[in-house]
CSV table of C-alpha atoms and ligand atoms in Angstrom, one decimal:
chain,number,residue,atom,x,y,z
A,152,UNK,CA,-22.5,-39.2,28.3
A,153,UNK,CA,-22.8,-40.3,24.7
A,154,UNK,CA,-19.4,-39.9,22.8
A,155,UNK,CA,-19.2,-36.2,21.5
A,156,UNK,CA,-15.9,-36.9,19.0
A,157,UNK,CA,-17.1,-35.7,15.6
A,158,UNK,CA,-20.9,-34.9,16.3
A,159,UNK,CA,-22.5,-31.9,14.7
A,160,UNK,CA,-25.3,-29.7,16.2
A,161,UNK,CA,-27.7,-27.3,15.0
A,162,UNK,CA,-29.2,-24.6,16.8
A,163,UNK,CA,-32.1,-23.0,15.5
A,164,UNK,CA,-32.4,-19.3,16.9
A,165,UNK,CA,-29.6,-17.1,18.2
A,166,UNK,CA,-31.5,-15.6,21.2
A,167,UNK,CA,-30.7,-16.4,25.0
A,168,UNK,CA,-31.9,-19.8,24.9
A,169,UNK,CA,-30.0,-20.9,21.6
A,170,UNK,CA,-26.7,-19.2,22.9
A,171,UNK,CA,-26.6,-20.7,26.1
A,172,UNK,CA,-26.9,-24.2,24.3
A,173,UNK,CA,-23.9,-23.0,22.2
A,174,UNK,CA,-22.2,-22.0,25.8
A,175,UNK,CA,-22.7,-25.1,27.2
A,176,UNK,CA,-21.8,-27.2,24.4
A,177,UNK,CA,-18.4,-25.7,24.0
A,178,UNK,CA,-17.9,-26.5,27.7
A,179,UNK,CA,-19.1,-29.7,27.7
A,180,UNK,CA,-18.5,-31.1,24.3
A,181,UNK,CA,-15.7,-28.9,23.0
A,182,UNK,CA,-14.9,-31.8,20.0
A,183,UNK,CA,-18.6,-30.8,18.9
A,184,UNK,CA,-19.4,-28.5,15.7
A,185,UNK,CA,-21.9,-26.3,16.1
A,186,UNK,CA,-24.1,-24.4,13.5
A,187,UNK,CA,-26.3,-21.6,14.9
A,188,UNK,CA,-29.2,-20.6,12.7
A,189,UNK,CA,-31.3,-17.4,12.7
A,190,UNK,CA,-33.9,-16.4,10.0
A,191,UNK,CA,-32.4,-12.5,10.4
A,192,UNK,CA,-29.0,-11.3,9.2
A,193,UNK,CA,-29.1,-10.1,13.1
A,194,UNK,CA,-28.1,-12.4,15.8
A,195,UNK,CA,-29.5,-12.5,19.6
A,196,UNK,CA,-33.4,-12.3,19.0
A,197,UNK,CA,-34.7,-10.5,22.0
A,198,UNK,CA,-31.5,-8.9,22.8
A,199,UNK,CA,-31.8,-6.7,19.9
A,200,UNK,CA,-35.7,-7.0,19.2
A,201,UNK,CA,-37.1,-6.8,22.4
A,202,UNK,CA,-35.2,-5.8,25.2
A,203,UNK,CA,-36.3,-1.8,25.3
A,204,UNK,CA,-33.7,0.4,24.1
A,205,UNK,CA,-33.3,2.2,27.1
A,206,UNK,CA,-32.1,-0.6,28.9
A,207,UNK,CA,-28.9,-0.7,26.8
A,208,UNK,CA,-27.0,-2.1,29.9
A,209,UNK,CA,-29.4,-5.2,29.6
A,210,UNK,CA,-28.3,-5.7,25.6
A,211,UNK,CA,-24.8,-5.7,26.9
A,212,UNK,CA,-24.7,-9.7,27.2
A,213,UNK,CA,-24.6,-9.7,23.4
A,214,UNK,CA,-21.0,-9.3,23.9
A,215,UNK,CA,-20.7,-12.5,25.7
A,216,UNK,CA,-22.9,-14.3,23.2
A,217,UNK,CA,-20.8,-12.5,20.8
A,218,UNK,CA,-17.3,-13.7,22.3
A,219,UNK,CA,-18.9,-17.3,22.5
A,220,UNK,CA,-18.8,-17.4,18.9
A,221,UNK,CA,-15.8,-15.7,17.8
A,222,UNK,CA,-13.6,-17.3,20.2
A,223,UNK,CA,-14.7,-21.0,19.4
A,224,UNK,CA,-13.6,-22.0,15.6
A,225,UNK,CA,-16.0,-24.9,16.1
A,226,UNK,CA,-19.1,-22.5,16.3
A,227,UNK,CA,-20.5,-20.8,12.8
A,228,UNK,CA,-23.1,-18.2,12.8
A,229,UNK,CA,-25.5,-18.9,9.9
A,230,UNK,CA,-28.0,-15.7,9.4
A,231,UNK,CA,-30.7,-15.1,6.8
A,232,UNK,CA,-32.0,-18.8,6.5
A,233,UNK,CA,-35.2,-19.5,7.7
A,234,UNK,CA,-36.8,-22.9,9.1
A,235,UNK,CA,-39.9,-23.8,7.6
A,236,UNK,CA,-38.9,-21.9,4.5
A,237,UNK,CA,-35.5,-22.5,3.4
A,238,UNK,CA,-34.5,-25.4,5.3
A,239,UNK,CA,-36.8,-28.1,7.1
A,240,UNK,CA,-36.6,-30.1,10.3
A,241,UNK,CA,-36.3,-33.3,8.3
A,242,UNK,CA,-33.3,-31.7,6.3
A,243,UNK,CA,-31.3,-30.5,9.5
A,244,UNK,CA,-31.8,-33.6,11.3
A,245,UNK,CA,-30.4,-35.6,8.4
A,246,UNK,CA,-27.3,-33.4,8.6
A,247,UNK,CA,-26.9,-33.0,12.2
A,248,UNK,CA,-26.4,-35.7,14.9
A,249,UNK,CA,-28.9,-33.4,17.0
A,250,UNK,CA,-31.0,-30.5,16.4
A,251,UNK,CA,-32.1,-27.7,19.0
A,252,UNK,CA,-35.1,-25.7,18.3
A,253,UNK,CA,-34.7,-22.2,19.7
A,254,UNK,CA,-36.7,-19.9,17.7
A,255,UNK,CA,-38.8,-18.2,20.8
A,256,UNK,CA,-42.4,-17.3,21.3
A,257,UNK,CA,-42.7,-14.0,19.3
A,258,UNK,CA,-46.4,-13.9,18.7
A,259,UNK,CA,-48.7,-11.9,20.9
A,260,UNK,CA,-51.7,-13.7,22.7
A,261,UNK,CA,-54.9,-12.2,21.8
A,262,UNK,CA,-57.4,-11.0,24.1
A,263,UNK,CA,-60.4,-12.5,22.3
A,264,UNK,CA,-62.7,-9.5,22.8
A,265,UNK,CA,-64.7,-7.4,20.5
A,266,UNK,CA,-63.3,-4.6,18.7
A,267,UNK,CA,-59.6,-6.3,18.7
A,268,UNK,CA,-59.1,-5.9,14.9
A,269,UNK,CA,-59.7,-2.2,15.1
A,270,UNK,CA,-57.0,0.1,13.8
A,271,UNK,CA,-54.2,1.4,16.4
A,272,UNK,CA,-54.8,-2.1,18.7
A,273,UNK,CA,-51.6,-3.8,18.7
A,274,UNK,CA,-49.9,-6.8,20.6
A,275,UNK,CA,-46.6,-6.0,22.4
A,276,UNK,CA,-44.2,-7.8,20.1
A,277,UNK,CA,-45.6,-5.8,17.2
A,278,UNK,CA,-45.1,-2.6,19.0
A,279,UNK,CA,-41.9,-3.3,20.9
A,280,UNK,CA,-40.7,-4.6,17.5
A,281,UNK,CA,-41.8,-1.0,15.8
A,282,UNK,CA,-39.9,1.0,17.9
A,283,UNK,CA,-36.7,-1.4,18.2
A,284,UNK,CA,-36.4,-1.7,14.4
A,285,UNK,CA,-37.6,-4.7,14.0
A,286,UNK,CA,-37.6,-5.6,10.0
A,287,UNK,CA,-41.0,-7.4,10.7
A,288,UNK,CA,-42.9,-4.3,12.3
A,289,UNK,CA,-41.0,-1.2,10.6
A,290,UNK,CA,-44.4,-0.5,8.7
A,291,UNK,CA,-46.4,-1.1,11.8
A,292,UNK,CA,-47.8,2.4,11.1
A,293,UNK,CA,-49.0,3.1,14.8
A,294,UNK,CA,-51.2,6.5,14.9
A,295,UNK,CA,-50.0,8.6,17.7
A,296,UNK,CA,-51.8,11.7,16.7
A,297,UNK,CA,-53.7,10.6,19.6
A,298,UNK,CA,-54.2,12.0,23.7
A,299,UNK,CA,-54.9,8.7,25.3
A,300,UNK,CA,-53.3,5.1,25.2
A,301,UNK,CA,-54.2,1.9,27.0
A,302,UNK,CA,-51.7,-0.6,27.8
A,303,UNK,CA,-53.2,-4.0,29.0
A,304,UNK,CA,-51.4,-5.7,31.4
A,305,UNK,CA,-49.0,-5.4,34.5
A,306,UNK,CA,-45.7,-7.3,33.2
A,307,UNK,CA,-42.2,-5.9,32.8
A,308,UNK,CA,-43.1,-5.4,29.0
A,309,UNK,CA,-46.4,-3.5,29.6
A,310,UNK,CA,-43.9,-1.1,31.8
A,311,UNK,CA,-41.2,-0.9,29.0
A,312,UNK,CA,-43.8,0.0,26.7
A,313,UNK,CA,-45.3,2.4,28.9
A,314,UNK,CA,-42.3,4.0,29.6
A,315,UNK,CA,-41.2,3.9,26.1
A,316,UNK,CA,-44.2,6.1,25.3
A,317,UNK,CA,-43.3,8.5,28.1
A,318,UNK,CA,-39.7,9.1,27.1
A,319,UNK,CA,-38.1,12.3,26.0
A,320,UNK,CA,-35.9,12.3,22.9
A,321,UNK,CA,-33.4,13.7,25.6
A,322,UNK,CA,-34.0,10.4,27.5
A,323,UNK,CA,-33.6,8.3,24.5
A,324,UNK,CA,-30.6,9.9,23.1
A,325,UNK,CA,-28.0,7.6,24.5
A,326,UNK,CA,-30.2,4.5,23.3
A,327,UNK,CA,-30.9,2.9,19.6
A,328,UNK,CA,-34.7,3.6,19.6
A,329,UNK,CA,-35.8,3.8,15.7
A,330,UNK,CA,-35.7,7.6,14.4
A,331,UNK,CA,-39.2,7.0,13.3
A,332,UNK,CA,-40.5,6.0,16.6
A,333,UNK,CA,-38.7,8.4,18.7
A,334,UNK,CA,-39.8,11.4,16.1
A,335,UNK,CA,-43.3,10.2,16.3
A,336,UNK,CA,-43.4,9.8,20.4
A,337,UNK,CA,-42.4,13.1,20.7
A,338,UNK,CA,-44.6,14.8,18.5
A,339,UNK,CA,-47.6,13.0,19.7
A,340,UNK,CA,-50.1,15.0,21.8
A,341,UNK,CA,-50.5,12.2,23.8
A,342,UNK,CA,-51.3,12.9,27.2
A,343,UNK,CA,-52.5,10.2,29.1
A,344,UNK,CA,-51.2,6.4,29.6
A,345,UNK,CA,-53.5,3.9,31.4
A,346,UNK,CA,-51.8,0.5,32.2
A,347,UNK,CA,-54.0,-1.8,33.6
A,348,UNK,CA,-54.0,-5.0,35.5
A,349,UNK,CA,-56.7,-7.3,35.7
A,350,UNK,CA,-55.8,-8.6,39.4
A,351,UNK,CA,-54.2,-6.5,42.1
A,352,UNK,CA,-50.7,-5.2,43.2
A,353,UNK,CA,-50.1,-8.3,44.7
A,354,UNK,CA,-50.4,-10.4,41.7
A,355,UNK,CA,-48.6,-7.8,39.5
A,356,UNK,CA,-46.1,-9.4,37.4
A,357,UNK,CA,-43.7,-6.6,36.9
A,358,UNK,CA,-40.6,-6.5,38.7
A,359,UNK,CA,-39.7,-3.4,41.5
A,360,UNK,CA,-36.5,-2.5,39.5
A,361,UNK,CA,-38.5,-1.8,36.6
A,362,UNK,CA,-41.7,-0.3,38.5
A,363,UNK,CA,-39.4,2.2,40.3
A,364,UNK,CA,-37.9,3.5,36.8
A,365,UNK,CA,-41.4,4.6,36.1
A,366,UNK,CA,-41.2,7.1,39.1
A,367,UNK,CA,-38.0,8.5,37.5
A,368,UNK,CA,-38.9,9.9,34.2
A,369,UNK,CA,-38.4,13.4,33.1
A,370,UNK,CA,-41.5,14.7,31.5
A,371,UNK,CA,-43.7,11.9,32.9
A,372,UNK,CA,-45.7,11.2,36.4
A,373,UNK,CA,-46.7,7.8,37.4
A,374,UNK,CA,-49.8,7.7,39.7
A,375,UNK,CA,-51.3,5.3,41.3
A,376,UNK,CA,-54.5,5.5,43.9
A,377,UNK,CA,-53.0,4.7,47.3
A,378,UNK,CA,-56.3,3.2,48.7
A,379,UNK,CA,-55.8,-0.1,46.7
A,380,UNK,CA,-52.4,-0.7,47.5
A,381,UNK,CA,-52.3,-3.0,50.5
A,382,UNK,CA,-49.9,-2.1,53.7
A,383,UNK,CA,-48.0,-5.7,53.3
A,384,UNK,CA,-48.3,-8.5,51.4
A,385,UNK,CA,-50.7,-11.5,53.0
A,386,UNK,CA,-49.0,-13.3,55.7
A,387,UNK,CA,-49.3,-16.9,54.1
A,388,UNK,CA,-46.7,-15.6,51.6
A,389,UNK,CA,-43.2,-17.1,52.0
A,390,UNK,CA,-40.6,-15.0,53.3
A,391,UNK,CA,-38.8,-14.4,50.0
A,392,UNK,CA,-41.7,-13.9,48.3
A,393,UNK,CA,-42.9,-11.3,50.9
A,394,UNK,CA,-39.5,-9.1,50.7
A,395,UNK,CA,-40.0,-9.1,47.2
A,396,UNK,CA,-43.5,-8.2,47.0
A,397,UNK,CA,-43.3,-5.4,50.0
A,398,UNK,CA,-40.8,-3.6,47.7
A,399,UNK,CA,-43.5,-3.5,45.1
A,400,UNK,CA,-45.7,-2.1,47.0
A,401,UNK,CA,-43.5,0.4,48.8
A,402,UNK,CA,-42.7,1.6,45.4
A,403,UNK,CA,-46.5,1.7,44.4
A,404,UNK,CA,-47.1,3.7,47.3
A,405,UNK,CA,-44.4,6.2,46.3
A,406,UNK,CA,-45.9,6.8,43.2
A,407,UNK,CA,-49.4,7.4,45.0
A,408,UNK,CA,-48.1,10.8,45.6
A,409,UNK,CA,-47.6,12.0,42.3
A,410,UNK,CA,-50.6,13.7,40.5
A,411,UNK,CA,-51.6,13.5,37.4
A,412,UNK,CA,-51.4,16.1,34.8
A,413,UNK,CA,-48.1,17.6,36.7
A,414,UNK,CA,-46.0,16.8,34.0
A,415,UNK,CA,-46.4,16.4,30.0
A,416,UNK,CA,-47.3,12.7,30.2
A,417,UNK,CA,-49.2,11.0,33.1
A,418,UNK,CA,-49.0,6.8,33.3
A,419,UNK,CA,-52.0,5.5,35.3
A,420,UNK,CA,-51.3,2.4,36.9
A,421,UNK,CA,-54.4,0.7,37.7
A,422,UNK,CA,-55.5,-2.9,38.7
A,423,UNK,CA,-58.8,-5.0,39.1
A,424,UNK,CA,-59.7,-4.1,35.4
A,425,UNK,CA,-60.4,-6.5,32.9
A,426,UNK,CA,-60.7,-5.5,29.4
A,427,UNK,CA,-64.3,-6.4,27.9
A,428,UNK,CA,-64.6,-4.4,24.5
A,429,UNK,CA,-62.4,-2.3,22.8
A,430,UNK,CA,-64.8,0.8,21.2
A,431,UNK,CA,-65.2,2.7,18.2
A,432,UNK,CA,-65.7,2.5,14.4
A,433,UNK,CA,-62.9,1.6,12.4
A,434,UNK,CA,-60.4,2.9,15.0
A,435,UNK,CA,-60.1,2.8,18.7
A,436,UNK,CA,-62.2,5.5,20.6
A,437,UNK,CA,-62.0,3.9,24.0
A,438,UNK,CA,-61.9,0.4,25.5
A,439,UNK,CA,-64.6,-0.9,27.9
A,440,UNK,CA,-63.2,-2.4,31.3
A,441,UNK,CA,-64.6,-5.0,33.9
A,442,UNK,CA,-64.1,-4.4,37.7
A,443,UNK,CA,-62.6,-7.3,39.2
A,444,UNK,CA,-61.8,-8.5,42.7
A,445,UNK,CA,-59.5,-11.3,43.4
A,446,UNK,CA,-59.9,-14.4,45.6
A,447,UNK,CA,-57.5,-17.1,46.2
A,448,UNK,CA,-55.1,-15.1,43.9
A,449,UNK,CA,-58.1,-15.5,40.8
A,450,UNK,CA,-59.4,-12.7,38.9
A,451,UNK,CA,-63.2,-12.6,39.6
A,452,UNK,CA,-65.7,-10.4,37.2
A,453,UNK,CA,-67.9,-8.0,39.5
A,454,UNK,CA,-70.2,-7.3,36.0
A,455,UNK,CA,-69.6,-3.6,36.7
A,456,UNK,CA,-68.1,-2.2,33.5
A,457,UNK,CA,-66.5,1.4,32.8
A,458,UNK,CA,-65.2,3.4,30.1
A,459,UNK,CA,-61.7,4.8,28.9
A,460,UNK,CA,-61.4,7.0,26.2
A,461,UNK,CA,-58.5,6.1,24.2
A,462,UNK,CA,-57.2,5.8,20.7
A,463,UNK,CA,-54.4,3.4,20.8
A,464,UNK,CA,-54.6,0.1,22.9
A,465,UNK,CA,-51.5,-2.0,23.2
A,466,UNK,CA,-51.8,-5.2,24.9
A,467,UNK,CA,-49.0,-6.8,26.9
A,468,UNK,CA,-50.8,-10.1,27.9
A,469,UNK,CA,-47.7,-12.5,27.0
A,470,UNK,CA,-46.8,-14.5,23.6
A,471,UNK,CA,-46.7,-17.8,21.9
A,472,UNK,CA,-44.5,-19.8,19.5
A,473,UNK,CA,-45.1,-20.0,15.8
A,474,UNK,CA,-46.2,-23.5,14.7
A,475,UNK,CA,-43.8,-24.7,11.9
A,476,UNK,CA,-45.0,-27.7,9.8
A,477,UNK,CA,-43.8,-31.1,10.9
A,478,UNK,CA,-43.1,-30.2,14.3
A,479,UNK,CA,-44.9,-31.2,17.1
A,480,UNK,CA,-46.8,-28.1,19.0
A,481,UNK,CA,-48.8,-27.6,21.8
A,482,UNK,CA,-51.6,-25.3,21.0
A,483,UNK,CA,-52.9,-24.8,24.4
A,484,UNK,CA,-49.5,-23.4,25.8
A,485,UNK,CA,-48.1,-22.0,22.7
A,486,UNK,CA,-44.8,-23.8,22.8
A,487,UNK,CA,-43.0,-26.8,21.1
A,488,UNK,CA,-44.6,-30.2,22.3
A,489,UNK,CA,-41.9,-32.0,24.4
A,490,UNK,CA,-41.1,-34.0,27.3
A,491,UNK,CA,-38.0,-32.2,29.6
A,492,UNK,CA,-37.0,-30.7,26.4
A,493,UNK,CA,-36.8,-33.5,24.3
A,494,UNK,CA,-39.2,-33.1,21.1
A,495,UNK,CA,-38.1,-36.5,19.0
A,496,UNK,CA,-35.2,-38.3,18.7
A,497,UNK,CA,-32.1,-35.9,18.3
A,498,UNK,CA,-34.3,-32.9,18.6
A,499,UNK,CA,-34.8,-30.8,21.7
A,500,UNK,CA,-36.1,-27.5,22.3
A,501,UNK,CA,-34.8,-24.8,24.5
A,502,UNK,CA,-35.5,-21.4,25.7
A,503,UNK,CA,-38.8,-19.5,25.3
A,504,UNK,CA,-40.0,-22.2,22.9
A,505,UNK,CA,-39.6,-24.6,25.4
A,506,UNK,CA,-40.8,-23.1,28.6
A,507,UNK,CA,-43.1,-20.2,27.4
A,508,UNK,CA,-42.5,-16.7,27.5
A,509,UNK,CA,-41.6,-16.4,31.2
A,510,UNK,CA,-38.6,-15.6,33.2
A,511,UNK,CA,-35.4,-13.4,32.9
A,512,UNK,CA,-32.6,-13.7,30.3
A,513,UNK,CA,-30.5,-15.6,32.9
A,514,UNK,CA,-33.4,-18.0,33.6
A,515,UNK,CA,-32.3,-19.6,30.0
A,516,UNK,CA,-29.0,-20.2,30.8
A,517,UNK,CA,-29.8,-23.3,33.5
A,518,UNK,CA,-32.3,-24.6,31.4
A,519,UNK,CA,-30.7,-24.7,28.3
A,520,UNK,CA,-27.4,-26.2,30.1
A,521,UNK,CA,-29.9,-29.0,31.2
A,522,UNK,CA,-31.2,-29.5,27.6
A,523,UNK,CA,-27.3,-29.6,26.3
A,524,UNK,CA,-26.8,-32.5,29.2
A,525,UNK,CA,-29.7,-34.4,27.8
A,526,UNK,CA,-28.6,-34.0,24.1
A,527,UNK,CA,-25.2,-35.1,24.8
A,528,UNK,CA,-26.2,-38.1,26.9
A,529,UNK,CA,-28.0,-39.2,23.8
A,530,UNK,CA,-25.5,-38.6,21.1
A,531,UNK,CA,-25.9,-42.2,19.6
A,532,UNK,CA,-25.8,-44.1,16.4
A,533,UNK,CA,-23.8,-43.4,13.3
A,534,UNK,CA,-22.4,-40.1,12.6
A,535,UNK,CA,-24.1,-37.3,10.5
A,536,UNK,CA,-22.7,-35.4,7.6
A,537,UNK,CA,-22.1,-32.5,9.7
A,538,UNK,CA,-21.7,-28.7,8.6
A,539,UNK,CA,-20.3,-29.2,5.2
A,540,UNK,CA,-24.0,-31.2,4.0
A,541,UNK,CA,-25.2,-27.7,4.9
A,542,UNK,CA,-23.1,-26.0,2.6
A,543,UNK,CA,-23.9,-28.1,0.2
A,544,UNK,CA,-27.8,-27.6,0.6
A,545,UNK,CA,-27.3,-24.0,0.6
A,546,UNK,CA,-25.6,-23.8,-2.5
A,547,UNK,CA,-28.2,-26.4,-4.1
A,548,UNK,CA,-31.0,-24.2,-2.8
A,549,UNK,CA,-29.4,-21.1,-3.6
A,550,UNK,CA,-29.9,-19.9,-0.5
A,551,UNK,CA,-28.0,-16.4,0.8
A,552,UNK,CA,-26.5,-17.7,4.3
A,553,UNK,CA,-24.7,-14.9,6.0
A,554,UNK,CA,-22.0,-15.2,8.5
A,555,UNK,CA,-20.9,-13.7,11.8
A,556,UNK,CA,-18.5,-11.7,9.9
A,557,UNK,CA,-21.1,-10.2,7.7
A,558,UNK,CA,-23.3,-9.2,11.0
A,559,UNK,CA,-19.9,-7.7,12.4
A,560,UNK,CA,-19.7,-5.4,9.2
A,561,UNK,CA,-23.5,-4.6,9.7
A,562,UNK,CA,-22.7,-3.8,13.3
A,563,UNK,CA,-19.8,-1.5,12.2
A,564,UNK,CA,-22.1,0.2,9.7
A,565,UNK,CA,-24.8,0.7,12.2
A,566,UNK,CA,-22.5,2.1,14.6
A,567,UNK,CA,-21.1,4.4,12.3
A,568,UNK,CA,-24.3,5.7,11.2
A,569,UNK,CA,-25.0,6.5,14.6
A,570,UNK,CA,-25.1,10.3,16.1
A,571,UNK,CA,-23.2,10.5,19.1
A,572,UNK,CA,-24.2,9.4,21.9
A,573,UNK,CA,-26.4,6.9,20.3
A,574,UNK,CA,-24.8,3.6,20.4
A,575,UNK,CA,-25.7,2.3,16.8
A,576,UNK,CA,-28.7,3.6,14.6
A,577,UNK,CA,-30.4,0.2,13.5
A,578,UNK,CA,-31.1,-0.9,9.9
A,579,UNK,CA,-34.7,-1.8,10.0
A,580,UNK,CA,-34.8,-3.9,7.0
A,581,UNK,CA,-32.9,-6.8,5.4
A,582,UNK,CA,-32.8,-5.3,2.3
A,583,UNK,CA,-30.7,-2.4,3.6
A,584,UNK,CA,-28.5,-4.9,5.6
A,585,UNK,CA,-27.9,-6.9,2.7
A,586,UNK,CA,-27.2,-3.5,0.5
A,587,UNK,CA,-24.8,-2.4,3.3
A,588,UNK,CA,-23.3,-5.8,2.4
A,589,UNK,CA,-22.9,-5.4,-1.2
A,590,UNK,CA,-25.2,-8.5,-1.6
A,591,UNK,CA,-28.5,-8.7,-3.2
B,57,NAP,P1,-45.8,-11.5,31.8
B,57,NAP,O1,-44.9,-11.1,33.0
B,57,NAP,O2,-46.7,-13.0,31.7
B,57,NAP,O3,-47.0,-10.6,32.3
B,57,NAP,C1,-48.3,-10.4,31.6
B,57,NAP,C2,-49.5,-9.7,32.1
B,57,NAP,O4,-50.8,-9.9,31.1
B,57,NAP,C3,-49.9,-10.0,33.4
B,57,NAP,O5,-50.2,-8.7,33.9
B,57,NAP,C4,-51.1,-10.9,33.1
B,57,NAP,O6,-52.2,-10.6,34.0
B,57,NAP,C5,-51.7,-10.1,32.0
B,57,NAP,N1,-52.5,-10.7,31.4
B,57,NAP,C6,-52.6,-11.9,30.2
B,57,NAP,N2,-53.6,-12.3,29.7
B,57,NAP,C7,-54.6,-11.4,30.1
B,57,NAP,C8,-56.1,-10.9,29.6
B,57,NAP,N3,-56.6,-11.7,28.7
B,57,NAP,N4,-56.8,-9.8,29.7
B,57,NAP,C9,-56.0,-8.9,30.8
B,57,NAP,N5,-54.3,-9.1,31.1
B,57,NAP,C10,-53.9,-10.4,30.6
B,57,NAP,O7,-45.4,-11.5,30.4
B,57,NAP,P2,-44.7,-10.4,29.8
B,57,NAP,O8,-44.7,-8.8,30.5
B,57,NAP,O9,-44.8,-10.5,28.0
B,57,NAP,O10,-43.3,-10.4,29.8
B,57,NAP,C11,-42.8,-11.8,29.6
B,57,NAP,C12,-41.4,-12.2,30.6
B,57,NAP,O11,-40.2,-11.4,30.0
B,57,NAP,C13,-41.6,-11.9,31.7
B,57,NAP,O12,-40.9,-13.0,32.4
B,57,NAP,C14,-40.9,-10.6,32.1
B,57,NAP,O13,-40.3,-10.8,33.6
B,57,NAP,C15,-39.7,-10.9,31.2
B,57,NAP,N6,-39.4,-9.3,30.8
B,57,NAP,C16,-38.2,-8.8,31.6
B,57,NAP,C17,-37.9,-7.4,31.6
B,57,NAP,C18,-36.9,-7.0,32.6
B,57,NAP,O14,-36.3,-7.6,33.4
B,57,NAP,N7,-36.5,-5.6,32.3
B,57,NAP,C19,-38.6,-7.0,30.7
B,57,NAP,C20,-39.5,-7.4,29.6
B,57,NAP,C21,-39.8,-8.8,29.8
B,57,NAP,P3,-52.3,-12.4,35.1
B,57,NAP,O15,-51.0,-12.0,36.2
B,57,NAP,O16,-53.5,-11.8,36.1
B,57,NAP,O17,-52.4,-13.0,34.4
């Protein structure tokens, strides 16, 4: 291990990837000073803006992250500062002994098919951000005066989107969904939601716990065609995967007993369909799908197409990071270019920016701890000036950095504004947050 005394680290991004690096540094290099940057006033990335509002239990991990910051005097949270705009990587690398880039992968992958630019076609980051009050997507303006919506993909994000579209206001009363979103969802005449996988039930990316929730909705039924659900997983799967997959197949078979139309909304879970064109004029009027088959796990188009009438499409097909000038980028994978977490001397990557948008919140822990070990082992050379130099730079550039106390004040205001039993009523713009703090 390198000498950690008086070393300083900048972590850019306060989502799970960045927060587990902070936690690892506290444990392994307690002498090190740590500044955690975020472009928003609000910390914790996907925990606030990505995790579904009806999964409040999942969001509770933010309490652990908050403790990491408040219980360790060597850590500062610096919100409202954007890398690539307010500060460059070169600025940070000149100030801190190490920089960890952990600003996530929040940009939607594209289908790359005709019609994707029509009104009412959204990527999941945008759509989820809209109902989660993310300042970037508050004004997304989906038109929910529709009777059919198609969700492309069968990962957990697709399940989140289908479920939130099917929930009642009563079911969402204990959540922090945006008021404007639940009002629009409730007022919508939406009847049919299709969630479509291009491969089959054996390959579907959702997990069983999330799938099961679709079978327990108050005013929506999830349906699936039993004839496409195999009785059991292929024999060549290893034992652990077989058990996991068997549970998913059993859940799907259970859902196949549901009847379309028996409740206000129906979620049609479909497989073996790949989108080829989004139909309509300016707006979506339908989607053309091509039937597929799966060979050796690969999706093979059959040439046979069918149309689904719908007026909204939400693609939940994964996401990629933003390329920032001066930071090496792997265009193909949509992540920062790195070797085992090392981007350049003294610069490292963590979280989805490093691995791509896969895995659970917990997956970040192990990975961030490994990156932290590497970083500490490479502390070398003369000490850099550290956090005070950032304060000087912020003053010189007239930045408006916010502290963790500022965030806690914003949090209190949001909790105060909530109507019981909702946990909080989120601000949806940075301006509102700053006004709440009496800052401009
Ligand atoms: P994901 O799990 O990778 O699922 C993406 C889905 O999109 C897959 O069904 C994939 O099909 C499909 N897809 C990709 N490209 C496509 C294309 N061109 N046309 C049609 N379909 C396409 O991604 P995600 O749902 O965004 O989730 C990201 C990560 O967050 C996952 O690890 C997920 O488990 C996690 N997450 C967890 C939770 C939770 O635990 N509750 C909630 C949300 C997210 P193929 O498999 O055929 O490529």
